[in-house]
Amino acid sequence: MRTDNTTLFAEGTVSTLRLIVYLALAVVLMVLDHRGNYLEILRRTGSAVVEPVYRLAALPADVARATRTAVVTQDQLAGENRQLREALLLAQARLNRLDTVVAQNERLKALLDAQKNLGLSVQFARLVDVDLDPFRHRVVVSLGSNQGIEVGQPVIDAHGIMGQVVEVLPSTAVAMLITDPTHAIPVVDERSGVRTIAYGSGAIDRLELPNVPISADIKVGDRLLTSGLGGRFPAGFPVGTVHSISNDPSGMFAAAMARPAAALDRSGEVLLLHDQPQPYGPPPAPPEEIGPPAGMAGADPQPPAAPEAQP
């Protein structure tokens, strides 16, 4: 007796016969489909119907995988970005340091060239402090009395006069710049030979030449050199270049402005001059030549001619 709980694989002749029929039908369908693809449309339709179910079932795993990949990728990108920023910052620092070293080497080379070309007796020093307020233009150099520095020594850079030493300590010295309001230096116009005094203006880029006679031959662009008067600064060192000339209200004098030749606000290395020997009197005469001229030095001397016999 068959009940509702009877299954396909239940024991009995009817169930076995039903199984055989189903298997035979399945075999026939497979053979027909294999030979003629009669069930292709049915398979496609079934796949189209079942595929959304597969995608819906795999959606949580796909979302979890995509989220994990996004998080890992974002962390990797953030780490790489941080490493690249650090590498860029380090490279920029090295490049800036290289530029500084190159500029320093150029300044040192210019100082050495100035010393070599002029044959100066100097000492090399570095600036350790700078004081450039409107009423006081001073710098501190890295040499002092222990190195033989004395008050009054001129200070120069590769371009011209910077100032002079006004205070000496055991290991450092203080130098007054030529732009200090209390400083004055005798100068001469390189082109015309006119002598005058250049005063500090309190501005790092300007020297003042007041009370210049109207008739004085000074023009814009003239170079000013140390005149050597006063014995403080040796003659012939660049001091500045005239860049403007104006008349005073009285109309009797002119006032000129000059731009310092030295890089007062940029130099980091300086030279301290020692007393330069000044020649006195006429130049020494060349030694007198003894003997025949050089053109005749290799010629054999001619014997004196014999006197003629008298009849």
PDB file of C-alpha atoms in Angstrom, residues 131-137 177-183 199-208 257 260 264:
ATOM      1  CA  ASP A 131      74.117  93.121  13.962  1.00  0.00           C
ATOM      2  CA  LEU A 132      72.408  95.267  11.293  1.00  0.00           C
ATOM      3  CA  ASP A 133      70.023  97.597  13.093  1.00  0.00           C
ATOM      4  CA  PRO A 134      69.648 101.199  11.760  1.00  0.00           C
ATOM      5  CA  PHE A 135      72.111 102.633  14.302  1.00  0.00           C
ATOM      6  CA  ARG A 136      74.735  99.898  14.445  1.00  0.00           C
ATOM      7  CA  HIS A 137      76.262  97.836  11.648  1.00  0.00           C
ATOM      8  CA  LEU A 177      80.933  97.886   8.521  1.00  0.00           C
ATOM      9  CA  ILE A 178      81.455 100.842   6.192  1.00  0.00           C
ATOM     10  CA  THR A 179      77.665 101.453   6.211  1.00  0.00           C
ATOM     11  CA  ASP A 180      77.620 102.066   9.982  1.00  0.00           C
ATOM     12  CA  PRO A 181      76.354 105.643  10.634  1.00  0.00           C
ATOM     13  CA  THR A 182      79.556 106.470  12.555  1.00  0.00           C
ATOM     14  CA  HIS A 183      81.961 105.167   9.916  1.00  0.00           C
ATOM     15  CA  TYR A 199      80.087 107.990   5.134  1.00  0.00           C
ATOM     16  CA  GLY A 200      77.890 105.195   6.384  1.00  0.00           C
ATOM     17  CA  SER A 201      74.192 105.907   5.918  1.00  0.00           C
ATOM     18  CA  GLY A 202      72.667 103.352   8.270  1.00  0.00           C
ATOM     19  CA  ALA A 203      71.319 101.429   5.256  1.00  0.00           C
ATOM     20  CA  ILE A 204      73.174  98.264   4.307  1.00  0.00           C
ATOM     21  CA  ASP A 205      73.047  99.103   0.586  1.00  0.00           C
ATOM     22  CA  ARG A 206      73.999 102.798   0.591  1.00  0.00           C
ATOM     23  CA  LEU A 207      76.975 105.074   1.253  1.00  0.00           C
ATOM     24  CA  GLU A 208      76.732 108.860   1.419  1.00  0.00           C
ATOM     25  CA  MET A 257      74.966 108.118  -3.116  1.00  0.00           C
ATOM     26  CA  PRO A 260      78.891  99.301  -1.533  1.00  0.00           C
ATOM     27  CA  LEU A 264      77.754  93.246   3.228  1.00  0.00           C
TER      28      LEU A 264
END
